[in-house]
Amino acid sequence: MPSEDAAAGRTALPEEAGASLSGRPLRRVARVVLLDPDDRVLLLHGHEPGDVTDDWWFTPGGGLEGAETREQAALRELREETGITEVELGPVLWRRVCSFPFAGRRWDQDEWYYLARTAQTETVAEGLTELERRSVAGARWWTCRELTEAHETVYPTRLAELLRRLLDEGPPDRPEILGTEIV
């Protein structure tokens, strides 16, 4: 659980306090909240490998490789998962720690969500890993209203609310720390 850091006036994430969710180090992840000219957000449709009925929608992104910065990872993952390269990467909107089961193991992650804009709306997933090829079923652009009315599982779970606030108020002055999400 996040702890209050009164001196800094913000909520500290577990990894900042030297903690992890399960005793394993947190995987460093960069995600992209990609908006098109109509303010639709791009989400990928994923499922548990071998079980297409256990599915969800999520933002493009993934783990850092080598000495990559989070910004570099965000752009690389976006290119690999969607083929979109004409991107204006903006600020970090949100940060969250999450833990979830996937492909037979538990993943503990420290995720940073970057705002990005593009006019390039056609997607082609040409750089997927073998695991991604078995678990990503496609991509779709969603309006905020569609997200609000959706009955599908979407991660982060508050994405519709967060997107509405982003569209109404613009990006926050500093990243908002979202509550830890354990699935």
PDB file of C-alpha atoms in Angstrom:
ATOM      1  CA  MET A   1       0.000   0.000   0.000  1.00  0.00           C
ATOM      2  CA  PRO A   2       1.253   3.503  -0.692  1.00  0.00           C
ATOM      3  CA  SER A   3       2.399   5.405   2.386  1.00  0.00           C
ATOM      4  CA  GLU A   4       1.964   9.132   2.937  1.00  0.00           C
ATOM      5  CA  ASP A   5       5.167  11.125   2.613  1.00  0.00           C
ATOM      6  CA  ALA A   6       4.167  14.263   4.503  1.00  0.00           C
ATOM      7  CA  ALA A   7       7.445  16.090   3.890  1.00  0.00           C
ATOM      8  CA  ALA A   8       7.040  15.782   0.124  1.00  0.00           C
ATOM      9  CA  GLY A   9       3.269  16.275   0.236  1.00  0.00           C
ATOM     10  CA  ARG A  10       2.611  13.238  -1.941  1.00  0.00           C
ATOM     11  CA  THR A  11       2.030   9.518  -1.758  1.00  0.00           C
ATOM     12  CA  ALA A  12       5.172   7.370  -1.977  1.00  0.00           C
ATOM     13  CA  LEU A  13       5.126   4.190  -4.014  1.00  0.00           C
ATOM     14  CA  PRO A  14       6.279   0.949  -2.351  1.00  0.00           C
ATOM     15  CA  GLU A  15       9.529   0.783  -4.354  1.00  0.00           C
ATOM     16  CA  GLU A  16      10.410   4.292  -3.222  1.00  0.00           C
ATOM     17  CA  ALA A  17      10.111   3.089   0.357  1.00  0.00           C
ATOM     18  CA  GLY A  18      12.277   0.026  -0.392  1.00  0.00           C
ATOM     19  CA  ALA A  19       9.324  -2.377  -0.441  1.00  0.00           C
ATOM     20  CA  SER A  20       7.867  -4.668  -3.066  1.00  0.00           C
ATOM     21  CA  LEU A  21       4.539  -6.433  -3.265  1.00  0.00           C
ATOM     22  CA  SER A  22       5.784 -10.017  -2.984  1.00  0.00           C
ATOM     23  CA  GLY A  23       9.432  -9.784  -2.038  1.00  0.00           C
ATOM     24  CA  ARG A  24      10.518  -9.668  -5.696  1.00  0.00           C
ATOM     25  CA  PRO A  25      11.833  -6.482  -7.299  1.00  0.00           C
ATOM     26  CA  LEU A  26       9.238  -4.421  -9.153  1.00  0.00           C
ATOM     27  CA  ARG A  27       9.433  -4.612 -12.947  1.00  0.00           C
ATOM     28  CA  ARG A  28       9.918  -1.091 -14.342  1.00  0.00           C
ATOM     29  CA  VAL A  29       7.255  -0.414 -16.984  1.00  0.00           C
ATOM     30  CA  ALA A  30       6.407   2.479 -19.329  1.00  0.00           C
ATOM     31  CA  ARG A  31       2.852   2.688 -20.698  1.00  0.00           C
ATOM     32  CA  VAL A  32       1.323   5.055 -23.237  1.00  0.00           C
ATOM     33  CA  VAL A  33      -2.046   6.791 -23.088  1.00  0.00           C
ATOM     34  CA  LEU A  34      -2.172   7.416 -26.834  1.00  0.00           C
ATOM     35  CA  LEU A  35      -4.804   9.863 -28.079  1.00  0.00           C
ATOM     36  CA  ASP A  36      -5.795  10.454 -31.683  1.00  0.00           C
ATOM     37  CA  PRO A  37      -7.066  13.799 -33.099  1.00  0.00           C
ATOM     38  CA  ASP A  38     -10.596  12.884 -31.914  1.00  0.00           C
ATOM     39  CA  ASP A  39      -9.371  12.247 -28.336  1.00  0.00           C
ATOM     40  CA  ARG A  40      -9.926   8.509 -28.639  1.00  0.00           C
ATOM     41  CA  VAL A  41      -7.528   6.337 -26.630  1.00  0.00           C
ATOM     42  CA  LEU A  42      -5.822   3.275 -28.096  1.00  0.00           C
ATOM     43  CA  LEU A  43      -6.145   0.061 -26.087  1.00  0.00           C
ATOM     44  CA  LEU A  44      -4.821  -3.404 -26.792  1.00  0.00           C
ATOM     45  CA  HIS A  45      -7.041  -6.451 -26.307  1.00  0.00           C
ATOM     46  CA  GLY A  46      -5.242  -9.117 -24.341  1.00  0.00           C
ATOM     47  CA  HIS A  47      -6.064 -12.498 -22.893  1.00  0.00           C
ATOM     48  CA  GLU A  48      -4.469 -15.253 -20.891  1.00  0.00           C
ATOM     49  CA  PRO A  49      -2.436 -17.451 -23.278  1.00  0.00           C
ATOM     50  CA  GLY A  50      -4.561 -20.495 -24.035  1.00  0.00           C
ATOM     51  CA  ASP A  51      -7.796 -18.948 -22.673  1.00  0.00           C
ATOM     52  CA  VAL A  52      -9.337 -16.248 -24.884  1.00  0.00           C
ATOM     53  CA  THR A  53     -12.299 -15.969 -22.484  1.00  0.00           C
ATOM     54  CA  ASP A  54     -10.017 -14.536 -19.745  1.00  0.00           C
ATOM     55  CA  ASP A  55      -9.557 -11.186 -21.472  1.00  0.00           C
ATOM     56  CA  TRP A  56      -9.051  -7.481 -20.801  1.00  0.00           C
ATOM     57  CA  TRP A  57      -8.078  -4.182 -22.466  1.00  0.00           C
ATOM     58  CA  PHE A  58      -4.904  -2.279 -21.604  1.00  0.00           C
ATOM     59  CA  THR A  59      -2.687   0.572 -22.743  1.00  0.00           C
ATOM     60  CA  PRO A  60       0.344  -0.170 -24.919  1.00  0.00           C
ATOM     61  CA  GLY A  61       3.626  -0.477 -23.072  1.00  0.00           C
ATOM     62  CA  GLY A  62       5.966  -2.823 -21.309  1.00  0.00           C
ATOM     63  CA  GLY A  63       9.155  -3.356 -19.390  1.00  0.00           C
ATOM     64  CA  LEU A  64      12.361  -1.417 -19.803  1.00  0.00           C
ATOM     65  CA  GLU A  65      15.219  -3.197 -21.569  1.00  0.00           C
ATOM     66  CA  GLY A  66      18.859  -2.685 -20.621  1.00  0.00           C
ATOM     67  CA  ALA A  67      19.758   0.950 -19.927  1.00  0.00           C
ATOM     68  CA  GLU A  68      16.633   2.300 -21.642  1.00  0.00           C
ATOM     69  CA  THR A  69      14.908   5.332 -20.157  1.00  0.00           C
ATOM     70  CA  ARG A  70      11.185   5.095 -19.539  1.00  0.00           C
ATOM     71  CA  GLU A  71      10.595   7.479 -22.455  1.00  0.00           C
ATOM     72  CA  GLN A  72      12.629   5.266 -24.791  1.00  0.00           C
ATOM     73  CA  ALA A  73      10.776   2.167 -23.581  1.00  0.00           C
ATOM     74  CA  ALA A  74       7.388   3.856 -24.083  1.00  0.00           C
ATOM     75  CA  LEU A  75       8.188   4.723 -27.711  1.00  0.00           C
ATOM     76  CA  ARG A  76       9.779   1.322 -28.440  1.00  0.00           C
ATOM     77  CA  GLU A  77       6.851  -0.608 -26.960  1.00  0.00           C
ATOM     78  CA  LEU A  78       4.366   1.563 -28.856  1.00  0.00           C
ATOM     79  CA  ARG A  79       6.213   0.886 -32.127  1.00  0.00           C
ATOM     80  CA  GLU A  80       6.467  -2.867 -31.465  1.00  0.00           C
ATOM     81  CA  GLU A  81       2.868  -3.335 -30.305  1.00  0.00           C
ATOM     82  CA  THR A  82       1.089  -0.970 -32.711  1.00  0.00           C
ATOM     83  CA  GLY A  83       3.466   0.081 -35.501  1.00  0.00           C
ATOM     84  CA  ILE A  84       2.746   3.711 -34.600  1.00  0.00           C
ATOM     85  CA  THR A  85       5.867   5.862 -34.830  1.00  0.00           C
ATOM     86  CA  GLU A  86       4.500   9.341 -35.518  1.00  0.00           C
ATOM     87  CA  VAL A  87       4.051  10.265 -31.870  1.00  0.00           C
ATOM     88  CA  GLU A  88       4.387  13.342 -29.723  1.00  0.00           C
ATOM     89  CA  LEU A  89       5.290  11.976 -26.289  1.00  0.00           C
ATOM     90  CA  GLY A  90       4.083  14.155 -23.452  1.00  0.00           C
ATOM     91  CA  PRO A  91       4.394  14.122 -19.686  1.00  0.00           C
ATOM     92  CA  VAL A  92       3.911  11.294 -17.226  1.00  0.00           C
ATOM     93  CA  LEU A  93       0.239  11.396 -16.229  1.00  0.00           C
ATOM     94  CA  TRP A  94      -0.021   8.647 -13.647  1.00  0.00           C
ATOM     95  CA  ARG A  95       2.070   6.154 -11.741  1.00  0.00           C
ATOM     96  CA  ARG A  96       0.878   2.951 -10.154  1.00  0.00           C
ATOM     97  CA  VAL A  97       2.150  -0.246  -8.639  1.00  0.00           C
ATOM     98  CA  CYS A  98       0.257  -3.357  -9.652  1.00  0.00           C
ATOM     99  CA  SER A  99       0.455  -7.106  -9.228  1.00  0.00           C
ATOM    100  CA  PHE A 100      -1.333  -9.648 -11.388  1.00  0.00           C
ATOM    101  CA  PRO A 101      -1.138 -13.252 -12.543  1.00  0.00           C
ATOM    102  CA  PHE A 102      -0.342 -13.816 -16.208  1.00  0.00           C
ATOM    103  CA  ALA A 103       1.063 -16.757 -18.188  1.00  0.00           C
ATOM    104  CA  GLY A 104       1.680 -18.881 -15.123  1.00  0.00           C
ATOM    105  CA  ARG A 105       3.499 -16.334 -12.971  1.00  0.00           C
ATOM    106  CA  ARG A 106       2.877 -13.229 -10.873  1.00  0.00           C
ATOM    107  CA  TRP A 107       4.004  -9.872 -12.257  1.00  0.00           C
ATOM    108  CA  ASP A 108       4.779  -7.004  -9.836  1.00  0.00           C
ATOM    109  CA  GLN A 109       5.185  -3.722 -11.701  1.00  0.00           C
ATOM    110  CA  ASP A 110       5.932  -0.027 -11.208  1.00  0.00           C
ATOM    111  CA  GLU A 111       4.081   1.538 -14.153  1.00  0.00           C
ATOM    112  CA  TRP A 112       4.460   5.078 -15.497  1.00  0.00           C
ATOM    113  CA  TYR A 113       1.743   6.255 -17.923  1.00  0.00           C
ATOM    114  CA  TYR A 114       2.865   8.785 -20.536  1.00  0.00           C
ATOM    115  CA  LEU A 115       0.480  10.994 -22.481  1.00  0.00           C
ATOM    116  CA  ALA A 116       1.070  10.829 -26.234  1.00  0.00           C
ATOM    117  CA  ARG A 117      -0.713  12.154 -29.293  1.00  0.00           C
ATOM    118  CA  THR A 118      -0.729  10.940 -32.867  1.00  0.00           C
ATOM    119  CA  ALA A 119      -2.572  11.410 -36.139  1.00  0.00           C
ATOM    120  CA  GLN A 120      -1.470   7.901 -37.214  1.00  0.00           C
ATOM    121  CA  THR A 121      -4.458   5.676 -36.383  1.00  0.00           C
ATOM    122  CA  GLU A 122      -3.755   2.489 -38.357  1.00  0.00           C
ATOM    123  CA  THR A 123      -2.125  -0.173 -36.203  1.00  0.00           C
ATOM    124  CA  VAL A 124       0.118  -3.056 -37.214  1.00  0.00           C
ATOM    125  CA  ALA A 125       1.644  -5.169 -34.458  1.00  0.00           C
ATOM    126  CA  GLU A 126       4.870  -6.363 -36.088  1.00  0.00           C
ATOM    127  CA  GLY A 127       7.248  -6.423 -33.125  1.00  0.00           C
ATOM    128  CA  LEU A 128       5.410  -8.659 -30.662  1.00  0.00           C
ATOM    129  CA  THR A 129       7.290 -11.142 -28.535  1.00  0.00           C
ATOM    130  CA  GLU A 130       6.293 -14.810 -28.694  1.00  0.00           C
ATOM    131  CA  LEU A 131       4.242 -14.410 -25.482  1.00  0.00           C
ATOM    132  CA  GLU A 132       2.529 -11.281 -26.860  1.00  0.00           C
ATOM    133  CA  ARG A 133       1.659 -13.129 -30.096  1.00  0.00           C
ATOM    134  CA  ARG A 134      -0.122 -15.749 -27.960  1.00  0.00           C
ATOM    135  CA  SER A 135      -1.940 -13.198 -25.794  1.00  0.00           C
ATOM    136  CA  VAL A 136      -2.705  -9.993 -27.747  1.00  0.00           C
ATOM    137  CA  ALA A 137      -5.798 -10.218 -29.933  1.00  0.00           C
ATOM    138  CA  GLY A 138      -5.742  -6.741 -31.473  1.00  0.00           C
ATOM    139  CA  ALA A 139      -6.162  -3.038 -30.836  1.00  0.00           C
ATOM    140  CA  ARG A 140      -9.066  -0.598 -30.792  1.00  0.00           C
ATOM    141  CA  TRP A 141      -9.548   3.146 -30.464  1.00  0.00           C
ATOM    142  CA  TRP A 142     -12.054   3.988 -27.689  1.00  0.00           C
ATOM    143  CA  THR A 143     -13.950   7.190 -26.969  1.00  0.00           C
ATOM    144  CA  CYS A 144     -14.212   8.225 -23.340  1.00  0.00           C
ATOM    145  CA  ARG A 145     -17.950   7.523 -23.480  1.00  0.00           C
ATOM    146  CA  GLU A 146     -17.368   4.003 -24.822  1.00  0.00           C
ATOM    147  CA  LEU A 147     -14.922   3.341 -21.978  1.00  0.00           C
ATOM    148  CA  THR A 148     -17.392   4.660 -19.407  1.00  0.00           C
ATOM    149  CA  GLU A 149     -20.147   2.391 -20.754  1.00  0.00           C
ATOM    150  CA  ALA A 150     -17.945  -0.670 -21.322  1.00  0.00           C
ATOM    151  CA  HIS A 151     -18.597  -3.938 -19.548  1.00  0.00           C
ATOM    152  CA  GLU A 152     -15.159  -5.300 -20.455  1.00  0.00           C
ATOM    153  CA  THR A 153     -12.264  -5.375 -18.010  1.00  0.00           C
ATOM    154  CA  VAL A 154      -9.919  -2.420 -18.582  1.00  0.00           C
ATOM    155  CA  TYR A 155      -6.601  -1.684 -16.871  1.00  0.00           C
ATOM    156  CA  PRO A 156      -5.982   0.483 -15.032  1.00  0.00           C
ATOM    157  CA  THR A 157      -9.489  -0.072 -13.685  1.00  0.00           C
ATOM    158  CA  ARG A 158     -10.203   3.671 -13.337  1.00  0.00           C
ATOM    159  CA  LEU A 159      -9.104   4.476 -16.909  1.00  0.00           C
ATOM    160  CA  ALA A 160     -12.489   5.908 -17.992  1.00  0.00           C
ATOM    161  CA  GLU A 161     -12.546   8.320 -15.034  1.00  0.00           C
ATOM    162  CA  LEU A 162      -8.874   9.242 -15.464  1.00  0.00           C
ATOM    163  CA  LEU A 163      -9.308   9.851 -19.199  1.00  0.00           C
ATOM    164  CA  ARG A 164     -12.384  12.046 -18.640  1.00  0.00           C
ATOM    165  CA  ARG A 165     -10.439  14.184 -16.162  1.00  0.00           C
ATOM    166  CA  LEU A 166      -7.467  14.376 -18.542  1.00  0.00           C
ATOM    167  CA  LEU A 167      -9.683  15.528 -21.416  1.00  0.00           C
ATOM    168  CA  ASP A 168     -11.538  18.054 -19.222  1.00  0.00           C
ATOM    169  CA  GLU A 169      -8.611  19.467 -17.251  1.00  0.00           C
ATOM    170  CA  GLY A 170      -5.475  18.629 -19.240  1.00  0.00           C
ATOM    171  CA  PRO A 171      -2.411  16.824 -17.886  1.00  0.00           C
ATOM    172  CA  PRO A 172      -1.646  17.158 -14.173  1.00  0.00           C
ATOM    173  CA  ASP A 173       1.241  19.384 -13.058  1.00  0.00           C
ATOM    174  CA  ARG A 174       2.996  16.285 -11.717  1.00  0.00           C
ATOM    175  CA  PRO A 175       2.177  12.585 -12.058  1.00  0.00           C
ATOM    176  CA  GLU A 176      -0.819  11.387 -10.047  1.00  0.00           C
ATOM    177  CA  ILE A 177      -0.072   8.349  -7.897  1.00  0.00           C
ATOM    178  CA  LEU A 178      -2.834   5.790  -8.432  1.00  0.00           C
ATOM    179  CA  GLY A 179      -3.696   3.269  -5.753  1.00  0.00           C
ATOM    180  CA  THR A 180      -1.891  -0.054  -5.773  1.00  0.00           C
ATOM    181  CA  GLU A 181      -3.886  -2.558  -7.803  1.00  0.00           C
ATOM    182  CA  ILE A 182      -3.620  -6.270  -7.001  1.00  0.00           C
ATOM    183  CA  VAL A 183      -5.503  -8.739  -9.179  1.00  0.00           C
TER     184      VAL A 183
END
